[in-house]
Amino acid sequence: MAEEYRVFRMPKQPGIHRPTVQLLHGIALSHRSPTRAGRLRARRGDIIGIDLPGFGGTRRAKNLLSVEAYAAGIAGVLDRLEADPVITVGHSMGAQCAVELP
């Protein structure tokens, strides 16, 4: 069974052509933790929030995941969304995952 990554998007306003911003939460949090900042940012561009496996109501991974494994999963989600270019902003563990993104 593959790990579950839940994606939330706050679409940008029409006519705005700026990079997508991805907000990554920290340990014991979810996509909701940076929601206020996301709403403010959505006025300027598309926002993506991702609940990592085991957080925000997603199923826990069968095995303990490393930061590198989370980053690989996040990269896979972004590939499937065809979100390019993306600016990633992380809080706590989310920042560690952001640093490990390819």
Backbone as XML, in Angstrom:
<?xml version="1.0"?>
<chain id="A" units="angstrom">
  <residue number="1" name="MET">
    <atom name="N" x="0.844" y="-1.175" z="0.000"/>
    <atom name="CA" x="0.000" y="0.000" z="0.000"/>
    <atom name="C" x="0.890" y="1.239" z="0.000"/>
  </residue>
  <residue number="2" name="ALA">
    <atom name="N" x="0.617" y="2.168" z="-0.888"/>
    <atom name="CA" x="1.382" y="3.414" z="-0.978"/>
    <atom name="C" x="0.941" y="4.358" z="0.130"/>
  </residue>
  <residue number="3" name="GLU">
    <atom name="N" x="1.845" y="5.233" z="0.518"/>
    <atom name="CA" x="1.525" y="6.214" z="1.536"/>
    <atom name="C" x="0.492" y="7.195" z="1.003"/>
  </residue>
  <residue number="4" name="GLU">
    <atom name="N" x="-0.303" y="7.721" z="1.915"/>
    <atom name="CA" x="-1.368" y="8.656" z="1.550"/>
    <atom name="C" x="-0.898" y="10.095" z="1.768"/>
  </residue>
  <residue number="5" name="TYR">
    <atom name="N" x="-0.958" y="10.898" z="0.736"/>
    <atom name="CA" x="-0.688" y="12.328" z="0.793"/>
    <atom name="C" x="-1.963" y="13.027" z="0.360"/>
  </residue>
  <residue number="6" name="ARG">
    <atom name="N" x="-2.555" y="13.840" z="1.229"/>
    <atom name="CA" x="-3.799" y="14.533" z="0.899"/>
    <atom name="C" x="-3.451" y="15.959" z="0.467"/>
  </residue>
  <residue number="7" name="VAL">
    <atom name="N" x="-3.995" y="16.377" z="-0.663"/>
    <atom name="CA" x="-3.658" y="17.672" z="-1.255"/>
    <atom name="C" x="-4.843" y="18.632" z="-1.142"/>
  </residue>
  <residue number="8" name="PHE">
    <atom name="N" x="-4.523" y="19.869" z="-0.761"/>
    <atom name="CA" x="-5.509" y="20.948" z="-0.695"/>
    <atom name="C" x="-4.964" y="22.105" z="-1.523"/>
  </residue>
  <residue number="9" name="ARG">
    <atom name="N" x="-5.823" y="22.693" z="-2.334"/>
    <atom name="CA" x="-5.379" y="23.816" z="-3.175"/>
    <atom name="C" x="-6.263" y="25.028" z="-2.920"/>
  </residue>
  <residue number="10" name="MET">
    <atom name="N" x="-5.625" y="26.174" z="-2.865"/>
    <atom name="CA" x="-6.323" y="27.453" z="-2.809"/>
    <atom name="C" x="-5.989" y="28.137" z="-4.131"/>
  </residue>
  <residue number="11" name="PRO">
    <atom name="N" x="-6.932" y="28.134" z="-5.070"/>
    <atom name="CA" x="-6.613" y="28.684" z="-6.390"/>
    <atom name="C" x="-6.359" y="30.186" z="-6.344"/>
  </residue>
  <residue number="12" name="LYS">
    <atom name="N" x="-5.450" y="30.590" z="-7.192"/>
    <atom name="CA" x="-5.146" y="32.019" z="-7.316"/>
    <atom name="C" x="-6.282" y="32.731" z="-8.019"/>
  </residue>
  <residue number="13" name="GLN">
    <atom name="N" x="-6.274" y="34.008" z="-7.886"/>
    <atom name="CA" x="-7.288" y="34.805" z="-8.571"/>
    <atom name="C" x="-6.996" y="34.805" z="-10.066"/>
  </residue>
  <residue number="14" name="PRO">
    <atom name="N" x="-8.019" y="34.855" z="-10.897"/>
    <atom name="CA" x="-7.820" y="34.860" z="-12.353"/>
    <atom name="C" x="-6.904" y="36.006" z="-12.790"/>
  </residue>
  <residue number="15" name="GLY">
    <atom name="N" x="-6.105" y="35.724" z="-13.792"/>
    <atom name="CA" x="-5.237" y="36.737" z="-14.355"/>
    <atom name="C" x="-3.901" y="36.901" z="-13.648"/>
  </residue>
  <residue number="16" name="ILE">
    <atom name="N" x="-3.676" y="36.124" z="-12.596"/>
    <atom name="CA" x="-2.410" y="36.218" z="-11.857"/>
    <atom name="C" x="-1.482" y="35.123" z="-12.352"/>
  </residue>
  <residue number="17" name="HIS">
    <atom name="N" x="-0.281" y="35.491" z="-12.730"/>
    <atom name="CA" x="0.689" y="34.536" z="-13.264"/>
    <atom name="C" x="1.944" y="34.558" z="-12.404"/>
  </residue>
  <residue number="18" name="ARG">
    <atom name="N" x="1.886" y="33.885" z="-11.288"/>
    <atom name="CA" x="3.020" y="33.822" z="-10.362"/>
    <atom name="C" x="3.250" y="32.369" z="-9.979"/>
  </residue>
  <residue number="19" name="PRO">
    <atom name="N" x="4.424" y="32.072" z="-9.434"/>
    <atom name="CA" x="4.699" y="30.682" z="-9.039"/>
    <atom name="C" x="3.729" y="30.185" z="-7.972"/>
  </residue>
  <residue number="20" name="THR">
    <atom name="N" x="3.518" y="28.881" z="-7.969"/>
    <atom name="CA" x="2.732" y="28.217" z="-6.939"/>
    <atom name="C" x="3.556" y="28.164" z="-5.662"/>
  </residue>
  <residue number="21" name="VAL">
    <atom name="N" x="2.909" y="28.349" z="-4.519"/>
    <atom name="CA" x="3.570" y="28.223" z="-3.223"/>
    <atom name="C" x="3.021" y="26.985" z="-2.541"/>
  </residue>
  <residue number="22" name="GLN">
    <atom name="N" x="3.927" y="26.146" z="-2.105"/>
    <atom name="CA" x="3.562" y="24.934" z="-1.381"/>
    <atom name="C" x="3.894" y="25.148" z="0.088"/>
  </residue>
  <residue number="23" name="LEU">
    <atom name="N" x="2.907" y="24.919" z="0.956"/>
    <atom name="CA" x="3.097" y="25.083" z="2.390"/>
    <atom name="C" x="3.147" y="23.697" z="3.036"/>
  </residue>
  <residue number="24" name="LEU">
    <atom name="N" x="4.249" y="23.397" z="3.725"/>
    <atom name="CA" x="4.416" y="22.095" z="4.388"/>
    <atom name="C" x="4.350" y="22.269" z="5.900"/>
  </residue>
  <residue number="25" name="HIS">
    <atom name="N" x="3.504" y="21.482" z="6.520"/>
    <atom name="CA" x="3.307" y="21.560" z="7.970"/>
    <atom name="C" x="4.416" y="20.832" z="8.737"/>
  </residue>
  <residue number="26" name="GLY">
    <atom name="N" x="4.449" y="21.074" z="10.031"/>
    <atom name="CA" x="5.400" y="20.395" z="10.912"/>
    <atom name="C" x="4.767" y="19.194" z="11.593"/>
  </residue>
  <residue number="27" name="ILE">
    <atom name="N" x="5.501" y="18.600" z="12.509"/>
    <atom name="CA" x="5.035" y="17.419" z="13.248"/>
    <atom name="C" x="3.783" y="17.770" z="14.048"/>
  </residue>
  <residue number="28" name="ALA">
    <atom name="N" x="2.839" y="16.829" z="14.079"/>
    <atom name="CA" x="1.576" y="16.932" z="14.823"/>
    <atom name="C" x="0.651" y="18.019" z="14.277"/>
  </residue>
  <residue number="29" name="LEU">
    <atom name="N" x="0.885" y="18.484" z="13.070"/>
    <atom name="CA" x="0.039" y="19.509" z="12.454"/>
    <atom name="C" x="-0.551" y="18.968" z="11.154"/>
  </residue>
  <residue number="30" name="SER">
    <atom name="N" x="-1.215" y="19.831" z="10.411"/>
    <atom name="CA" x="-1.791" y="19.452" z="9.120"/>
    <atom name="C" x="-1.717" y="20.655" z="8.191"/>
  </residue>
  <residue number="31" name="HIS">
    <atom name="N" x="-2.316" y="20.521" z="7.017"/>
    <atom name="CA" x="-2.343" y="21.639" z="6.066"/>
    <atom name="C" x="-3.031" y="22.855" z="6.667"/>
  </residue>
  <residue number="32" name="ARG">
    <atom name="N" x="-3.839" y="22.651" z="7.700"/>
    <atom name="CA" x="-4.592" y="23.760" z="8.295"/>
    <atom name="C" x="-3.705" y="24.740" z="9.064"/>
  </residue>
  <residue number="33" name="SER">
    <atom name="N" x="-2.549" y="24.291" z="9.530"/>
    <atom name="CA" x="-1.713" y="25.175" z="10.355"/>
    <atom name="C" x="-1.279" y="26.441" z="9.615"/>
  </residue>
  <residue number="34" name="PRO">
    <atom name="N" x="-0.908" y="26.389" z="8.348"/>
    <atom name="CA" x="-0.545" y="27.636" z="7.666"/>
    <atom name="C" x="-1.677" y="28.231" z="6.827"/>
  </residue>
  <residue number="35" name="THR">
    <atom name="N" x="-2.947" y="27.892" z="7.134"/>
    <atom name="CA" x="-4.063" y="28.312" z="6.292"/>
    <atom name="C" x="-4.197" y="29.827" z="6.198"/>
  </residue>
  <residue number="36" name="ARG">
    <atom name="N" x="-4.044" y="30.552" z="7.312"/>
    <atom name="CA" x="-4.193" y="32.010" z="7.263"/>
    <atom name="C" x="-3.162" y="32.615" z="6.318"/>
  </residue>
  <residue number="37" name="ALA">
    <atom name="N" x="-1.928" y="32.182" z="6.446"/>
    <atom name="CA" x="-0.883" y="32.674" z="5.541"/>
    <atom name="C" x="-1.216" y="32.287" z="4.105"/>
  </residue>
  <residue number="38" name="GLY">
    <atom name="N" x="-1.764" y="31.097" z="3.929"/>
    <atom name="CA" x="-2.143" y="30.640" z="2.592"/>
    <atom name="C" x="-3.217" y="31.506" z="1.972"/>
  </residue>
  <residue number="39" name="ARG">
    <atom name="N" x="-4.214" y="31.883" z="2.774"/>
    <atom name="CA" x="-5.277" y="32.738" z="2.244"/>
    <atom name="C" x="-4.720" y="34.092" z="1.805"/>
  </residue>
  <residue number="40" name="LEU">
    <atom name="N" x="-3.816" y="34.633" z="2.600"/>
    <atom name="CA" x="-3.202" y="35.911" z="2.230"/>
    <atom name="C" x="-2.391" y="35.760" z="0.950"/>
  </residue>
  <residue number="41" name="ARG">
    <atom name="N" x="-1.655" y="34.669" z="0.834"/>
    <atom name="CA" x="-0.802" y="34.420" z="-0.331"/>
    <atom name="C" x="-1.629" y="34.115" z="-1.578"/>
  </residue>
  <residue number="42" name="ALA">
    <atom name="N" x="-2.807" y="33.491" z="-1.404"/>
    <atom name="CA" x="-3.639" y="33.103" z="-2.544"/>
    <atom name="C" x="-4.074" y="34.304" z="-3.369"/>
  </residue>
  <residue number="43" name="ARG">
    <atom name="N" x="-4.034" y="35.476" z="-2.771"/>
    <atom name="CA" x="-4.356" y="36.688" z="-3.530"/>
    <atom name="C" x="-3.313" y="36.932" z="-4.617"/>
  </residue>
  <residue number="44" name="ARG">
    <atom name="N" x="-2.152" y="36.311" z="-4.453"/>
    <atom name="CA" x="-1.054" y="36.546" z="-5.391"/>
    <atom name="C" x="-0.674" y="35.316" z="-6.205"/>
  </residue>
  <residue number="45" name="GLY">
    <atom name="N" x="-1.165" y="34.150" z="-5.852"/>
    <atom name="CA" x="-0.803" y="32.951" z="-6.589"/>
    <atom name="C" x="-1.475" y="31.713" z="-6.027"/>
  </residue>
  <residue number="46" name="ASP">
    <atom name="N" x="-1.282" y="30.591" z="-6.691"/>
    <atom name="CA" x="-1.857" y="29.307" z="-6.305"/>
    <atom name="C" x="-1.148" y="28.772" z="-5.059"/>
  </residue>
  <residue number="47" name="ILE">
    <atom name="N" x="-1.898" y="28.180" z="-4.138"/>
    <atom name="CA" x="-1.348" y="27.616" z="-2.909"/>
    <atom name="C" x="-1.645" y="26.119" z="-2.886"/>
  </residue>
  <residue number="48" name="ILE">
    <atom name="N" x="-0.653" y="25.322" z="-2.520"/>
    <atom name="CA" x="-0.833" y="23.890" z="-2.332"/>
    <atom name="C" x="-0.466" y="23.555" z="-0.894"/>
  </residue>
  <residue number="49" name="GLY">
    <atom name="N" x="-1.354" y="22.879" z="-0.205"/>
    <atom name="CA" x="-1.080" y="22.347" z="1.129"/>
    <atom name="C" x="-1.164" y="20.835" z="1.046"/>
  </residue>
  <residue number="50" name="ILE">
    <atom name="N" x="-0.235" y="20.140" z="1.670"/>
    <atom name="CA" x="-0.215" y="18.683" z="1.616"/>
    <atom name="C" x="-0.192" y="18.135" z="3.037"/>
  </residue>
  <residue number="51" name="ASP">
    <atom name="N" x="-1.148" y="17.243" z="3.356"/>
    <atom name="CA" x="-1.084" y="16.505" z="4.614"/>
    <atom name="C" x="-0.205" y="15.287" z="4.380"/>
  </residue>
  <residue number="52" name="LEU">
    <atom name="N" x="0.861" y="15.191" z="5.145"/>
    <atom name="CA" x="1.784" y="14.068" z="5.021"/>
    <atom name="C" x="1.193" y="12.823" z="5.665"/>
  </residue>
  <residue number="53" name="PRO">
    <atom name="N" x="1.671" y="11.629" z="5.294"/>
    <atom name="CA" x="1.145" y="10.390" z="5.874"/>
    <atom name="C" x="1.225" y="10.414" z="7.407"/>
  </residue>
  <residue number="54" name="GLY">
    <atom name="N" x="0.086" y="10.103" z="8.042"/>
    <atom name="CA" x="0.020" y="10.065" z="9.497"/>
    <atom name="C" x="-0.380" y="11.388" z="10.130"/>
  </residue>
  <residue number="55" name="PHE">
    <atom name="N" x="-0.634" y="12.399" z="9.315"/>
    <atom name="CA" x="-1.005" y="13.717" z="9.823"/>
    <atom name="C" x="-2.277" y="14.193" z="9.139"/>
  </residue>
  <residue number="56" name="GLY">
    <atom name="N" x="-3.055" y="15.026" z="9.848"/>
    <atom name="CA" x="-4.249" y="15.618" z="9.242"/>
    <atom name="C" x="-5.294" y="14.602" z="8.833"/>
  </residue>
  <residue number="57" name="GLY">
    <atom name="N" x="-5.364" y="13.483" z="9.512"/>
    <atom name="CA" x="-6.367" y="12.476" z="9.197"/>
    <atom name="C" x="-5.953" y="11.459" z="8.151"/>
  </residue>
  <residue number="58" name="THR">
    <atom name="N" x="-4.737" y="11.552" z="7.633"/>
    <atom name="CA" x="-4.265" y="10.552" z="6.674"/>
    <atom name="C" x="-3.816" y="9.305" z="7.427"/>
  </residue>
  <residue number="59" name="ARG">
    <atom name="N" x="-3.810" y="8.185" z="6.727"/>
    <atom name="CA" x="-3.351" y="6.925" z="7.335"/>
    <atom name="C" x="-1.854" y="6.993" z="7.611"/>
  </residue>
  <residue number="60" name="ARG">
    <atom name="N" x="-1.453" y="6.373" z="8.691"/>
    <atom name="CA" x="-0.025" y="6.263" z="8.993"/>
    <atom name="C" x="0.622" y="5.317" z="7.992"/>
  </residue>
  <residue number="61" name="ALA">
    <atom name="N" x="1.858" y="5.603" z="7.679"/>
    <atom name="CA" x="2.611" y="4.710" z="6.793"/>
    <atom name="C" x="2.861" y="3.396" z="7.502"/>
  </residue>
  <residue number="62" name="LYS">
    <atom name="N" x="2.954" y="2.321" z="6.731"/>
    <atom name="CA" x="3.186" y="1.002" z="7.315"/>
    <atom name="C" x="4.515" y="0.978" z="8.081"/>
  </residue>
  <residue number="63" name="ASN">
    <atom name="N" x="5.520" y="1.630" z="7.524"/>
    <atom name="CA" x="6.829" y="1.727" z="8.172"/>
    <atom name="C" x="7.130" y="3.189" z="8.473"/>
  </residue>
  <residue number="64" name="LEU">
    <atom name="N" x="7.988" y="3.407" z="9.453"/>
    <atom name="CA" x="8.406" y="4.761" z="9.807"/>
    <atom name="C" x="9.088" y="5.403" z="8.600"/>
  </residue>
  <residue number="65" name="LEU">
    <atom name="N" x="8.678" y="6.623" z="8.256"/>
    <atom name="CA" x="9.245" y="7.309" z="7.098"/>
    <atom name="C" x="10.331" y="8.288" z="7.536"/>
  </residue>
  <residue number="66" name="SER">
    <atom name="N" x="11.382" y="8.351" z="6.752"/>
    <atom name="CA" x="12.437" y="9.330" z="6.986"/>
    <atom name="C" x="12.028" y="10.650" z="6.333"/>
  </residue>
  <residue number="67" name="VAL">
    <atom name="N" x="12.736" y="11.707" z="6.654"/>
    <atom name="CA" x="12.492" y="12.998" z="6.020"/>
    <atom name="C" x="12.695" y="12.866" z="4.511"/>
  </residue>
  <residue number="68" name="GLU">
    <atom name="N" x="13.708" y="12.111" z="4.104"/>
    <atom name="CA" x="13.966" y="11.899" z="2.675"/>
    <atom name="C" x="12.799" y="11.179" z="2.000"/>
  </residue>
  <residue number="69" name="ALA">
    <atom name="N" x="12.190" y="10.226" z="2.699"/>
    <atom name="CA" x="11.048" y="9.498" z="2.133"/>
    <atom name="C" x="9.830" y="10.416" z="2.002"/>
  </residue>
  <residue number="70" name="TYR">
    <atom name="N" x="9.600" y="11.255" z="3.016"/>
    <atom name="CA" x="8.518" y="12.238" z="2.898"/>
    <atom name="C" x="8.766" y="13.139" z="1.694"/>
  </residue>
  <residue number="71" name="ALA">
    <atom name="N" x="9.994" y="13.623" z="1.549"/>
    <atom name="CA" x="10.326" y="14.522" z="0.431"/>
    <atom name="C" x="10.099" y="13.837" z="-0.913"/>
  </residue>
  <residue number="72" name="ALA">
    <atom name="N" x="10.455" y="12.584" z="-1.019"/>
    <atom name="CA" x="10.232" y="11.845" z="-2.265"/>
    <atom name="C" x="8.732" y="11.744" z="-2.564"/>
  </residue>
  <residue number="73" name="GLY">
    <atom name="N" x="7.930" y="11.504" z="-1.538"/>
    <atom name="CA" x="6.481" y="11.448" z="-1.721"/>
    <atom name="C" x="5.909" y="12.789" z="-2.136"/>
  </residue>
  <residue number="74" name="ILE">
    <atom name="N" x="6.396" y="13.860" z="-1.521"/>
    <atom name="CA" x="5.949" y="15.207" z="-1.870"/>
    <atom name="C" x="6.311" y="15.514" z="-3.323"/>
  </residue>
  <residue number="75" name="ALA">
    <atom name="N" x="7.520" y="15.168" z="-3.724"/>
    <atom name="CA" x="7.954" y="15.390" z="-5.109"/>
    <atom name="C" x="7.040" y="14.638" z="-6.073"/>
  </residue>
  <residue number="76" name="GLY">
    <atom name="N" x="6.647" y="13.430" z="-5.718"/>
    <atom name="CA" x="5.734" y="12.661" z="-6.554"/>
    <atom name="C" x="4.379" y="13.332" z="-6.684"/>
  </residue>
  <residue number="77" name="VAL">
    <atom name="N" x="3.876" y="13.869" z="-5.587"/>
    <atom name="CA" x="2.602" y="14.593" z="-5.621"/>
    <atom name="C" x="2.709" y="15.803" z="-6.547"/>
  </residue>
  <residue number="78" name="LEU">
    <atom name="N" x="3.785" y="16.574" z="-6.407"/>
    <atom name="CA" x="3.959" y="17.765" z="-7.248"/>
    <atom name="C" x="4.079" y="17.394" z="-8.720"/>
  </residue>
  <residue number="79" name="ASP">
    <atom name="N" x="4.741" y="16.283" z="-9.008"/>
    <atom name="CA" x="4.832" y="15.814" z="-10.396"/>
    <atom name="C" x="3.448" y="15.496" z="-10.955"/>
  </residue>
  <residue number="80" name="ARG">
    <atom name="N" x="2.636" y="14.793" z="-10.156"/>
    <atom name="CA" x="1.288" y="14.435" z="-10.618"/>
    <atom name="C" x="0.412" y="15.674" z="-10.810"/>
  </residue>
  <residue number="81" name="LEU">
    <atom name="N" x="0.633" y="16.693" z="-9.981"/>
    <atom name="CA" x="-0.150" y="17.931" z="-10.101"/>
    <atom name="C" x="0.339" y="18.823" z="-11.237"/>
  </residue>
  <residue number="82" name="GLU">
    <atom name="N" x="1.514" y="18.489" z="-11.773"/>
    <atom name="CA" x="2.152" y="19.305" z="-12.808"/>
    <atom name="C" x="2.264" y="20.756" z="-12.360"/>
  </residue>
  <residue number="83" name="ALA">
    <atom name="N" x="2.629" y="20.929" z="-11.092"/>
    <atom name="CA" x="2.794" y="22.261" z="-10.506"/>
    <atom name="C" x="4.230" y="22.719" z="-10.730"/>
  </residue>
  <residue number="84" name="ASP">
    <atom name="N" x="4.391" y="23.710" z="-11.592"/>
    <atom name="CA" x="5.740" y="24.171" z="-11.900"/>
    <atom name="C" x="5.667" y="25.623" z="-12.336"/>
  </residue>
  <residue number="85" name="PRO">
    <atom name="N" x="6.456" y="26.517" z="-11.878"/>
    <atom name="CA" x="7.429" y="26.350" z="-10.800"/>
    <atom name="C" x="6.749" y="26.418" z="-9.429"/>
  </residue>
  <residue number="86" name="VAL">
    <atom name="N" x="7.410" y="25.877" z="-8.422"/>
    <atom name="CA" x="6.870" y="25.827" z="-7.064"/>
    <atom name="C" x="7.890" y="26.403" z="-6.088"/>
  </residue>
  <residue number="87" name="ILE">
    <atom name="N" x="7.402" y="27.251" z="-5.201"/>
    <atom name="CA" x="8.200" y="27.742" z="-4.076"/>
    <atom name="C" x="7.686" y="26.996" z="-2.852"/>
  </residue>
  <residue number="88" name="THR">
    <atom name="N" x="8.566" y="26.314" z="-2.134"/>
    <atom name="CA" x="8.158" y="25.528" z="-0.976"/>
    <atom name="C" x="8.533" y="26.248" z="0.308"/>
  </residue>
  <residue number="89" name="VAL">
    <atom name="N" x="7.554" y="26.352" z="1.209"/>
    <atom name="CA" x="7.749" y="26.963" z="2.524"/>
    <atom name="C" x="7.350" y="25.918" z="3.549"/>
  </residue>
  <residue number="90" name="GLY">
    <atom name="N" x="8.255" y="25.609" z="4.467"/>
    <atom name="CA" x="7.971" y="24.595" z="5.467"/>
    <atom name="C" x="8.129" y="25.108" z="6.876"/>
  </residue>
  <residue number="91" name="HIS">
    <atom name="N" x="7.366" y="24.505" z="7.785"/>
    <atom name="CA" x="7.457" y="24.821" z="9.205"/>
    <atom name="C" x="7.982" y="23.583" z="9.924"/>
  </residue>
  <residue number="92" name="SER">
    <atom name="N" x="9.029" y="23.735" z="10.701"/>
    <atom name="CA" x="9.587" y="22.653" z="11.509"/>
    <atom name="C" x="9.978" y="21.475" z="10.604"/>
  </residue>
  <residue number="93" name="MET">
    <atom name="N" x="9.371" y="20.312" z="10.790"/>
    <atom name="CA" x="9.695" y="19.155" z="9.963"/>
    <atom name="C" x="9.412" y="19.432" z="8.478"/>
  </residue>
  <residue number="94" name="GLY">
    <atom name="N" x="8.425" y="20.276" z="8.210"/>
    <atom name="CA" x="8.129" y="20.648" z="6.824"/>
    <atom name="C" x="9.306" y="21.344" z="6.166"/>
  </residue>
  <residue number="95" name="ALA">
    <atom name="N" x="10.054" y="22.133" z="6.937"/>
    <atom name="CA" x="11.242" y="22.794" z="6.402"/>
    <atom name="C" x="12.316" y="21.758" z="6.079"/>
  </residue>
  <residue number="96" name="GLN">
    <atom name="N" x="12.436" y="20.744" z="6.923"/>
    <atom name="CA" x="13.406" y="19.672" z="6.650"/>
    <atom name="C" x="13.050" y="18.947" z="5.364"/>
  </residue>
  <residue number="97" name="CYS">
    <atom name="N" x="11.757" y="18.680" z="5.179"/>
    <atom name="CA" x="11.310" y="18.018" z="3.933"/>
    <atom name="C" x="11.590" y="18.912" z="2.734"/>
  </residue>
  <residue number="98" name="ALA">
    <atom name="N" x="11.344" y="20.219" z="2.880"/>
    <atom name="CA" x="11.574" y="21.155" z="1.772"/>
    <atom name="C" x="13.034" y="21.139" z="1.331"/>
  </residue>
  <residue number="99" name="VAL">
    <atom name="N" x="13.931" y="21.070" z="2.294"/>
    <atom name="CA" x="15.376" y="21.061" z="1.972"/>
    <atom name="C" x="15.741" y="19.803" z="1.194"/>
  </residue>
  <residue number="100" name="GLU">
    <atom name="N" x="15.055" y="18.704" z="1.440"/>
    <atom name="CA" x="15.379" y="17.430" z="0.779"/>
    <atom name="C" x="14.698" y="17.255" z="-0.564"/>
  </residue>
  <residue number="101" name="LEU">
    <atom name="N" x="13.817" y="18.194" z="-0.952"/>
    <atom name="CA" x="13.154" y="18.052" z="-2.260"/>
    <atom name="C" x="14.169" y="18.151" z="-3.388"/>
  </residue>
  <residue number="102" name="PRO">
    <atom name="N" x="13.978" y="17.328" z="-4.431"/>
    <atom name="CA" x="14.896" y="17.398" z="-5.573"/>
    <atom name="C" x="14.736" y="18.687" z="-6.348"/>
  </residue>
</chain>
